[in-house]
CSV table of C-alpha atoms (C1' of nucleotides) in Angstrom, one decimal:
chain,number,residue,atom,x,y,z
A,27,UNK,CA,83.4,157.1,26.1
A,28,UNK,CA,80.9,159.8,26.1
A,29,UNK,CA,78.1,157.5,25.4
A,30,UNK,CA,77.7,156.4,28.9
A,31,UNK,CA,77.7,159.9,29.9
A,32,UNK,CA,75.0,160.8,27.8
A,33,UNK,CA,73.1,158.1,29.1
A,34,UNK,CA,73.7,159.1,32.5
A,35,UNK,CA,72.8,162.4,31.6
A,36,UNK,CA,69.4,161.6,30.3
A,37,UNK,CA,68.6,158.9,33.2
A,38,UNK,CA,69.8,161.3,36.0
A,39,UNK,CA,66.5,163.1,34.1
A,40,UNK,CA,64.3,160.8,33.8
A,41,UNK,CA,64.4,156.8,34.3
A,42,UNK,CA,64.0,155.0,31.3
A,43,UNK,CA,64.3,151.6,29.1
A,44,UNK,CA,66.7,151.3,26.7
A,45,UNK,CA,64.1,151.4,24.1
A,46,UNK,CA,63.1,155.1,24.9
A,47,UNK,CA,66.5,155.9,25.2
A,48,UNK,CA,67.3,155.1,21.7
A,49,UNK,CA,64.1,157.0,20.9
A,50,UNK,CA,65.8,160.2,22.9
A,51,UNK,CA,68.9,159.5,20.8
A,52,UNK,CA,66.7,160.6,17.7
A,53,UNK,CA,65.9,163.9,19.2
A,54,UNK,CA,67.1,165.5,22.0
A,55,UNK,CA,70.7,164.9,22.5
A,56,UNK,CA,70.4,163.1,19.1
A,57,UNK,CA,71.1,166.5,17.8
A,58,UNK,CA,74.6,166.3,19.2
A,59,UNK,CA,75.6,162.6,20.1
A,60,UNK,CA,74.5,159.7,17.7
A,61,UNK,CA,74.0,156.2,19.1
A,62,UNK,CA,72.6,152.9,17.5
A,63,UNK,CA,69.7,150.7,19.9
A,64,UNK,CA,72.6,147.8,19.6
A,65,UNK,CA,75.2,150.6,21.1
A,66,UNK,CA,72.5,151.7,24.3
A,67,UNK,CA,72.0,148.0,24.4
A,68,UNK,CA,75.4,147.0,25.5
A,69,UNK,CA,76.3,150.1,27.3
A,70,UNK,CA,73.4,149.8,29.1
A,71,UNK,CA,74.6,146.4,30.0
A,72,UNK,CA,78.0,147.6,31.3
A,73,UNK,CA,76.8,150.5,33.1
A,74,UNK,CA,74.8,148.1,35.3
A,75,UNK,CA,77.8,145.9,35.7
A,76,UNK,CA,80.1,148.7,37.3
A,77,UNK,CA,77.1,149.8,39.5
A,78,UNK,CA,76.4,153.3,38.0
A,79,UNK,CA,73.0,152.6,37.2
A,80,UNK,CA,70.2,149.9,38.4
A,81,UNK,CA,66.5,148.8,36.5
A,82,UNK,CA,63.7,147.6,37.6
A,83,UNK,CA,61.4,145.4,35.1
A,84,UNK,CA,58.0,146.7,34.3
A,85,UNK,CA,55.6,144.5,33.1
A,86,UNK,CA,53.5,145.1,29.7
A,87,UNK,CA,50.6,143.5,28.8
A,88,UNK,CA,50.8,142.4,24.6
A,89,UNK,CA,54.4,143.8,24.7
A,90,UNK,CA,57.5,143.0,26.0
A,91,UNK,CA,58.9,143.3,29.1
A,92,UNK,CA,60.5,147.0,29.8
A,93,UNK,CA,63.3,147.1,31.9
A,94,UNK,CA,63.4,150.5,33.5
A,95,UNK,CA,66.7,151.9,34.3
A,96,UNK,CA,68.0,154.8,36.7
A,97,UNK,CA,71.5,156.0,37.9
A,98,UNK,CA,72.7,155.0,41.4
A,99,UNK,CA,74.1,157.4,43.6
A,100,UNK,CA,77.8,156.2,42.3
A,101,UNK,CA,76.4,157.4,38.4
A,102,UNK,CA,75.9,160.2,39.9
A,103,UNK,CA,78.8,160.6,41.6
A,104,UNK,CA,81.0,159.3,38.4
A,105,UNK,CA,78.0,161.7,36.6
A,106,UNK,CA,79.4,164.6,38.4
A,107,UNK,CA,83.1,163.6,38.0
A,108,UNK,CA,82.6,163.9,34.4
A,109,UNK,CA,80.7,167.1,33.9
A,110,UNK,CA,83.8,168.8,36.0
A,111,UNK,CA,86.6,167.4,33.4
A,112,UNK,CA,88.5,168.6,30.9
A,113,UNK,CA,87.1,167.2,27.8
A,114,UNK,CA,88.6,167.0,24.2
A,115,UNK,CA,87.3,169.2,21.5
A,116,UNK,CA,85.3,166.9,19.3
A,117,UNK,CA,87.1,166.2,16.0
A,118,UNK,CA,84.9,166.2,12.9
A,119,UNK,CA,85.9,163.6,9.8
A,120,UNK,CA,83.6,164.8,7.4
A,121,UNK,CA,83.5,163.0,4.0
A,122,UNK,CA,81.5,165.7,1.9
A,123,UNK,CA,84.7,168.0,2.6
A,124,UNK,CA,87.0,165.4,1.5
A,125,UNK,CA,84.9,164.7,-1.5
A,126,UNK,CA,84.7,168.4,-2.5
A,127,UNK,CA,88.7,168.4,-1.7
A,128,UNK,CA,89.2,165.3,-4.2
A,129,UNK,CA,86.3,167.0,-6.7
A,130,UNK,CA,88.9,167.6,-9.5
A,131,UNK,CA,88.7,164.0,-10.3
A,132,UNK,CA,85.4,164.0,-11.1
A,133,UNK,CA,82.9,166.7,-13.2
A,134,UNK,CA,81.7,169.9,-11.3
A,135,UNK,CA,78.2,168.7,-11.8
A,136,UNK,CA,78.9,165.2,-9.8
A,137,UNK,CA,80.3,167.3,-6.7
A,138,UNK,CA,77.0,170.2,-7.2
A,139,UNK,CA,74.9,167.0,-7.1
A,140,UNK,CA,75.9,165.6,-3.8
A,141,UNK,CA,75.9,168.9,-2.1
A,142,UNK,CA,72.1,169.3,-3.2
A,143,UNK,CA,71.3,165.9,-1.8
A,144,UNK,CA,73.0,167.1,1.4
A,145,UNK,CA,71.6,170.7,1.4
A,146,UNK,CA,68.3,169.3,1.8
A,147,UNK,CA,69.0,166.9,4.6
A,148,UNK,CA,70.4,169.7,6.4
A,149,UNK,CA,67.4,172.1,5.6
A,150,UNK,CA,65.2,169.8,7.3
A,151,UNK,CA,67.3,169.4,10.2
A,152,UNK,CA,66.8,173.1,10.4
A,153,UNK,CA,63.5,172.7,10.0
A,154,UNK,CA,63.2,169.9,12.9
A,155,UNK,CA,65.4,172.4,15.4
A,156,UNK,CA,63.2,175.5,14.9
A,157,UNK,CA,60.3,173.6,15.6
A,158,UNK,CA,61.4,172.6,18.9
A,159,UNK,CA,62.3,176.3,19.5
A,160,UNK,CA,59.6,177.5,19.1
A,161,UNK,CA,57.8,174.8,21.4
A,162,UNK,CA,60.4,176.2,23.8
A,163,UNK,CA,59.5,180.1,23.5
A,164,UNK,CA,56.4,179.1,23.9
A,165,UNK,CA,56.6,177.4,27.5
A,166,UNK,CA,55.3,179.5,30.2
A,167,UNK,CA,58.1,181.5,32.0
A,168,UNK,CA,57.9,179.5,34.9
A,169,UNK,CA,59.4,176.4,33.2
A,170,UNK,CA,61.7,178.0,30.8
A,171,UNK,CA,64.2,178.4,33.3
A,172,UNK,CA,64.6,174.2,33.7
A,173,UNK,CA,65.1,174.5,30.2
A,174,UNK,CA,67.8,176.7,30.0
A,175,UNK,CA,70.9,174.6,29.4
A,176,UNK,CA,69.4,172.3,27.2
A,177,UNK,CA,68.5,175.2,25.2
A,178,UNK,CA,71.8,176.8,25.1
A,179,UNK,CA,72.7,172.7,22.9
A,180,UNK,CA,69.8,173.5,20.9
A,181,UNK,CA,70.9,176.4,19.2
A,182,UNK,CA,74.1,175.3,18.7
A,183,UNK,CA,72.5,173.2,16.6
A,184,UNK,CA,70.5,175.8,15.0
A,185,UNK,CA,73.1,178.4,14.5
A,186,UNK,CA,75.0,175.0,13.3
A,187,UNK,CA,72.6,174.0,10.6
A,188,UNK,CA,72.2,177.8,9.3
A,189,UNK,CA,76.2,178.4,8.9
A,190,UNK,CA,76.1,174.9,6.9
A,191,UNK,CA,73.1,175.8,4.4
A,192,UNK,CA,74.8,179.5,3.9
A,193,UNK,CA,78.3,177.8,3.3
A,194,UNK,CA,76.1,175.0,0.9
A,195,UNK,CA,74.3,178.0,-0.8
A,196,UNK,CA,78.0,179.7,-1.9
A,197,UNK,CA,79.0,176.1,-3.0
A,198,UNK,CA,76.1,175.3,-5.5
A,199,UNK,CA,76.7,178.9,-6.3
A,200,UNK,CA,80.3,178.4,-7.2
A,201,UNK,CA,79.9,174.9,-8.6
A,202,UNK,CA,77.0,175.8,-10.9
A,203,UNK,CA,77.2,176.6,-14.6
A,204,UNK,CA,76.9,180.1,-15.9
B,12,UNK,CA,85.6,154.3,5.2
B,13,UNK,CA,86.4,157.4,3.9
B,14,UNK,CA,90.7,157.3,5.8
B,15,UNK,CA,91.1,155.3,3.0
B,16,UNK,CA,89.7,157.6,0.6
B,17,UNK,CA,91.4,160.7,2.0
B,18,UNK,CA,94.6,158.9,1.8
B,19,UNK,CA,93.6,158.3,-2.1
B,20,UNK,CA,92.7,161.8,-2.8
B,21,UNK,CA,96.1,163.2,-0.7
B,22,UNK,CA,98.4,160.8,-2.9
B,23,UNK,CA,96.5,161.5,-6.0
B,24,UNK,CA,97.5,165.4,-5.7
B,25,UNK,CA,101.1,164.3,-4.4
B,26,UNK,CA,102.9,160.7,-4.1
B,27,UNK,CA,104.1,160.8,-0.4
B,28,UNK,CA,105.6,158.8,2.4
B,29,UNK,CA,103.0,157.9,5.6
B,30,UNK,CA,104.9,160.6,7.3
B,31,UNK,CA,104.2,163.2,5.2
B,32,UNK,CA,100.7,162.1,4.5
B,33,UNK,CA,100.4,162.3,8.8
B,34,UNK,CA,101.4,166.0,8.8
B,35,UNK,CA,99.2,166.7,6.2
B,36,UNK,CA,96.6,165.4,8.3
B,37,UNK,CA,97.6,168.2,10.7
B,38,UNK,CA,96.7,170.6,8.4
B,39,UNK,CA,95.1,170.8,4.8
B,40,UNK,CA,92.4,168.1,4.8
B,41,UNK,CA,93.1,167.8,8.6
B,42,UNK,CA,90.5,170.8,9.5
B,43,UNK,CA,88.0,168.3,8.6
B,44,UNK,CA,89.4,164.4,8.5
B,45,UNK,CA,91.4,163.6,11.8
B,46,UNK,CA,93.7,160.7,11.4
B,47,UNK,CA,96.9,159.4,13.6
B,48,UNK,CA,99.8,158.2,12.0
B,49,UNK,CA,98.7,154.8,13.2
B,50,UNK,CA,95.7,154.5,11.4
B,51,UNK,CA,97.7,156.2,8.5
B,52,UNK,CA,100.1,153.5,8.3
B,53,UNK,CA,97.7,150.4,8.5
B,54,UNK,CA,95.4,151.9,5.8
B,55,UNK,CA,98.4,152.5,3.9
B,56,UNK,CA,99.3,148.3,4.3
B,57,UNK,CA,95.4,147.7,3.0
B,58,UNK,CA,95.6,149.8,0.2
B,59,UNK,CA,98.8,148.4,-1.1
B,60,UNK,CA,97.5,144.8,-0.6
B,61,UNK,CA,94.2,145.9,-2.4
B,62,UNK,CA,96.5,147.3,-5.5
B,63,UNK,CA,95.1,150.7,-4.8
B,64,UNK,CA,98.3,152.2,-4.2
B,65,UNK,CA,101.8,151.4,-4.1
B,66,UNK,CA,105.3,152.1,-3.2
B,67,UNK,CA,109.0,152.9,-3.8
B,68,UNK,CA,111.4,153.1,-1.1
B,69,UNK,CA,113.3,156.2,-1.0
B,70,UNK,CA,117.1,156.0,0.7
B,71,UNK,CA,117.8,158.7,3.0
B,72,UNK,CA,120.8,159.7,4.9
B,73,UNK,CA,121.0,160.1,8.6
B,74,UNK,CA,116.9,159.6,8.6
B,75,UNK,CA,115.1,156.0,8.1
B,76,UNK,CA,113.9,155.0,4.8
B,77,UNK,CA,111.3,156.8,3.3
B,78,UNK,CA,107.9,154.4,1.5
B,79,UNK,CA,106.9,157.1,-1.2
B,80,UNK,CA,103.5,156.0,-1.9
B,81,UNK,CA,101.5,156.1,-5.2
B,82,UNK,CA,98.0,155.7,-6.4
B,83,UNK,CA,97.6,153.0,-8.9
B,84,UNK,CA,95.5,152.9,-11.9
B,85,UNK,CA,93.3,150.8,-10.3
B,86,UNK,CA,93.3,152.9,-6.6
B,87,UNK,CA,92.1,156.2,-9.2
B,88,UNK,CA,88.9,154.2,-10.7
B,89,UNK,CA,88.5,153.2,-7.1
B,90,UNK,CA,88.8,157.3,-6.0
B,91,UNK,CA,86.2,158.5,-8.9
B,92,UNK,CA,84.0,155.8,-8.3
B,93,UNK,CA,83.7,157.0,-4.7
B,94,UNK,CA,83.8,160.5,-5.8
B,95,UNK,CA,81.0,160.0,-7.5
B,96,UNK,CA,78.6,158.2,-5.2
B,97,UNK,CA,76.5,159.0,-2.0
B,98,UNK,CA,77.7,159.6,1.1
B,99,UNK,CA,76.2,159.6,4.2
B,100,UNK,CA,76.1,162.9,6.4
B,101,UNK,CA,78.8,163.4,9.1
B,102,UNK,CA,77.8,162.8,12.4
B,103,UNK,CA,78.1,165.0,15.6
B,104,UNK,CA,79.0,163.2,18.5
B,105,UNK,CA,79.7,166.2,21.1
B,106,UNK,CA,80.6,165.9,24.6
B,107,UNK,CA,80.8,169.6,25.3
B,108,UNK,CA,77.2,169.7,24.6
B,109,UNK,CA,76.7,166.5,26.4
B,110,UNK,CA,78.1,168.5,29.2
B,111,UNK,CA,75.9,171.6,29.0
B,112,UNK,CA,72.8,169.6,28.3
B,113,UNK,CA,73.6,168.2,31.8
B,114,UNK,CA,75.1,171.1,33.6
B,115,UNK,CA,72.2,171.5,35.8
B,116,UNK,CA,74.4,168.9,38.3
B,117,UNK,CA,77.2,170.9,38.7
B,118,UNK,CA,77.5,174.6,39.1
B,119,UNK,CA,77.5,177.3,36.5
B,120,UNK,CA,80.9,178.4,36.7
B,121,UNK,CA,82.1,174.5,36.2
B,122,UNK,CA,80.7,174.7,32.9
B,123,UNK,CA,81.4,178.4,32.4
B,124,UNK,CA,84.8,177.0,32.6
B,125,UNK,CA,85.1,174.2,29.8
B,126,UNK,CA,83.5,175.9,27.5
B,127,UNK,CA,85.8,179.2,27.9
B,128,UNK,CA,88.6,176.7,27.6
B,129,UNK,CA,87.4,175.3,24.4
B,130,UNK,CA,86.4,178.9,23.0
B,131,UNK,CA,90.1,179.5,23.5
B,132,UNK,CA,90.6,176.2,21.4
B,133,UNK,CA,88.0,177.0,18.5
B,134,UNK,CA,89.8,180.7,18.3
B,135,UNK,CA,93.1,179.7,17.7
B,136,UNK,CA,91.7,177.0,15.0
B,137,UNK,CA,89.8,179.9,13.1
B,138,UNK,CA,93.2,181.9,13.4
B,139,UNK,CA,94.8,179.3,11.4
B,140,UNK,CA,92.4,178.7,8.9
B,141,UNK,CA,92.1,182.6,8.2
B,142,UNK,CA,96.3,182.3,7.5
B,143,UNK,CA,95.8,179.8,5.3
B,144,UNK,CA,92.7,181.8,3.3
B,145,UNK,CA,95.3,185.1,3.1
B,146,UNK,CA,97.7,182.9,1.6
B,147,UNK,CA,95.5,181.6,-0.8
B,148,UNK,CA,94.1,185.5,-1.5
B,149,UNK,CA,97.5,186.6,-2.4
B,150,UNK,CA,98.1,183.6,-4.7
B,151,UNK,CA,98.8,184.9,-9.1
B,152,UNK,CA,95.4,184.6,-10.5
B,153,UNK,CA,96.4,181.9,-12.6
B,154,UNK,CA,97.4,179.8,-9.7
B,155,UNK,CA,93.9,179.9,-7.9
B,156,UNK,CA,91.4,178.0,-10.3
B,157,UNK,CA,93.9,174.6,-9.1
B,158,UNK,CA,92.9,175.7,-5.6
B,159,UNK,CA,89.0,176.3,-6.3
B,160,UNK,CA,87.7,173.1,-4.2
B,161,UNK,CA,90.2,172.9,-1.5
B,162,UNK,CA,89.4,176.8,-0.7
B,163,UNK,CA,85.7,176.0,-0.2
B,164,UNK,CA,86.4,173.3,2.3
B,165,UNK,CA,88.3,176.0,3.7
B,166,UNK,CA,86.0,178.2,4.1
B,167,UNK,CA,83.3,175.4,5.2
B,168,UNK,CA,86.2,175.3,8.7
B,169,UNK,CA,86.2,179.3,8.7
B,170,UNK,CA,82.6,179.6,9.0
B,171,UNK,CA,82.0,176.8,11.0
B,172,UNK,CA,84.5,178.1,13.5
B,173,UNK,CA,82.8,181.7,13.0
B,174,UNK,CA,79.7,180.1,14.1
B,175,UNK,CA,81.0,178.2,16.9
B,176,UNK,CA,82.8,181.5,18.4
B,177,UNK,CA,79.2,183.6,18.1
B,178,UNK,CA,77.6,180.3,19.7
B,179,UNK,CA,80.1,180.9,22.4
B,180,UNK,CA,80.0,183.7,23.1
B,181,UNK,CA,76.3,183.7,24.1
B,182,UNK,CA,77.0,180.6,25.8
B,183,UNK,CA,79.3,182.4,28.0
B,184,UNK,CA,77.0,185.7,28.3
B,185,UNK,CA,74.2,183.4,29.7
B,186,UNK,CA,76.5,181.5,32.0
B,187,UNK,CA,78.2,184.3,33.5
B,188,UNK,CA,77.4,186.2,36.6
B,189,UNK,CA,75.8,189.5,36.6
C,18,DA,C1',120.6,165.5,29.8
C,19,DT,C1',116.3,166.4,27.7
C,20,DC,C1',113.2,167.4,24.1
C,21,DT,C1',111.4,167.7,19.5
C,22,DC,C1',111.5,166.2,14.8
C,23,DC,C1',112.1,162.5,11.5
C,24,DA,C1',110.3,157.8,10.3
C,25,DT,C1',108.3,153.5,10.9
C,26,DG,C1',105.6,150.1,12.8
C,27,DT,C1',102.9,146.3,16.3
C,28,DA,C1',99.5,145.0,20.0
C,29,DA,C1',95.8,145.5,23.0
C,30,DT,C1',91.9,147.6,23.8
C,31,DG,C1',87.8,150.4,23.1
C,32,DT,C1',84.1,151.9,20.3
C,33,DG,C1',80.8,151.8,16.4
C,34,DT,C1',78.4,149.5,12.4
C,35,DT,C1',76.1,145.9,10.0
C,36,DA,C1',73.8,141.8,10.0
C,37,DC,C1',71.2,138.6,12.3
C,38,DA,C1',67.4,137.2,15.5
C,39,DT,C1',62.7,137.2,17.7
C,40,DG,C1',57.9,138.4,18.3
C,41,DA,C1',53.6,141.0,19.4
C,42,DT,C1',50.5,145.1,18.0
C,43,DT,C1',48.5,148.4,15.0
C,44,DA,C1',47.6,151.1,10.9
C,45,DA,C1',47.3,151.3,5.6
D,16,DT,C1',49.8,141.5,3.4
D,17,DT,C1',53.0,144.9,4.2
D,18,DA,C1',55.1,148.1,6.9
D,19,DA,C1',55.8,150.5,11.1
D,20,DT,C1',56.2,150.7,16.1
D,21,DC,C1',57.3,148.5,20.3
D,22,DA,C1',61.0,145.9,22.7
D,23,DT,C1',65.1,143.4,23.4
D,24,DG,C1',69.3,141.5,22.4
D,25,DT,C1',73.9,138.7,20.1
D,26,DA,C1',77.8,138.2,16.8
D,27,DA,C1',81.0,139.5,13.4
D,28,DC,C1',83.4,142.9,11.7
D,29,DA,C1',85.4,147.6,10.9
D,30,DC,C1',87.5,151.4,12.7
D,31,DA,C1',89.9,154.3,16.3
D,32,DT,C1',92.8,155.1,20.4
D,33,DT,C1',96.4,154.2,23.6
D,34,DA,C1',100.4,152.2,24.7
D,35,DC,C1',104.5,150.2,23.4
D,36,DA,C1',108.7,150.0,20.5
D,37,DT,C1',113.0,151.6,18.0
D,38,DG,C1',116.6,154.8,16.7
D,39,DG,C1',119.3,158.7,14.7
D,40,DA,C1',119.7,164.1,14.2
D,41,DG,C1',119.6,168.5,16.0
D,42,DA,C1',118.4,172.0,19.3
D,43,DT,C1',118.4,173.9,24.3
DNA sequence: ATCTCCATGTAATGTGTTACATGATTAA
DNA sequence: TTAATCATGTAACACATTACATGGAGAT
């Protein structure tokens, strides 16, 4: 039930509606926790219910209403609960792997083609991560420091995406013909 | 749903009861498709109702019956069909990182602490992957080519792990005390 | 006695995905 | 006029987790 965590986590930052939550989701944490507007939506919902976090509606002229949520001082308690748990390693189901795994089935050159298509998705990911590096190194000193943890996820992601392409790289390699 | 299709490609290389296919899931594909025996055995129903596999039951003394399961003719087309088309890319949902990206609300050492615990985790992982590699390194010649695709999945898990260690590592460099 | 391994499953609950639904604004 | 962005949600379905349930064999 991580979800509501991470939107604790990124309302304990800074309030916001559901709307530019789901908008964080696609950067940000997005790099490490996934979640759908209709996911946020409901959660959203059921955080509210148990009292961890509280909105108030902003009004919008030619758009809809915003309803702006922020943790209450029991998120935050709960919020801090959380962040000094044991929590279990992630598991990853990867269905490349498992394709590659099964590939005998099928011709080398139907595997090789899938892991192309995937290479590149992941090269841009790279791509996406070292951009926001570099908007990182070049904050002034003064703010770096805020920065810090959040920076520590990023390169996970980084170092993450690079041990992917080099693995991806030895794959085509491997799968290619001569 | 790609359970099912692990539990294709698993009975494809060897017909096997839901027991067996479970421990397998402990190991082999397991590094990178996590499934309980629970899910295993209600996938196992679907796919026999949907023809894709089926069954013989296997008497046993002094242990239960054994339901050795098969693919069907039908269950391979199905497996190369899915072999053969796109996938989507995996996605990361991590609460560790959830946790660091947030750590600013606790103290250093509380997430100094976790993520020590789950280096420890990741270590032991990569120590059982790099068995498995020696074993397939001191496999006849002749027996490797059969192994080609399962050992590059395998060494997808080593590297990844290798990556997650270094990752760590700084991780824990930044977080500690001077 | 207690625990782990073998071997199978159901039931309840929790989480995630896909599809459906609405409606205004703005840019191509 | 088509698509994208802003903004919110519900409903149906698929998938995963936890708890419950049984029962013998063998080890400590």
């Amino acid at each position: 039930m991580s979800l509501q965590h991470s939107l604790l986590v990124l309302l304990a930052e800074q309030p916001s509606s559901g709307y530019e939550l789901s908008q964080k989701f696609k950067s940000g944490v997005g790099y490490f926790w996934k979640a759908s507007h209709q996911q946020i939506y409901t959660q959203l919902k059921k955080l509210t219910e148990d009292g961890l976090i509280d909105f108030e509606e902003e009004q919008q002229e030619g758009k809809p209403d915003k309803k702006i949520y922020k943790v209450t001082a029991q998120g935050m308690a709960g919020l801090k609960t959380w962040l000094s748990s044991e929590i279990k390693p992630s598991k990853t189901n990867d269905a490349l792997l498992v394709m590659i795994y099964g590939g005998r089935y099928v011709g080398d050159d139907v595997i090789l083609k899938e892991v192309r298509r995937h290479r590149d998705i992941h090269q841009k990911g790279l791509e996406k991560l070292l951009a926001i590096e570099s908007l990182y190194f070049n904050l002034d000193d003064e703010l770096k420091p805020q920065y810090r943890l959040p920076y520590l996820t990023l390169k996970r992601g980084i170092r993450g995406e690079q041990s992917w392409l080099e693995w991806a790289d030895e794959v085509i390699a491997e799968l290619s013909p001569q």
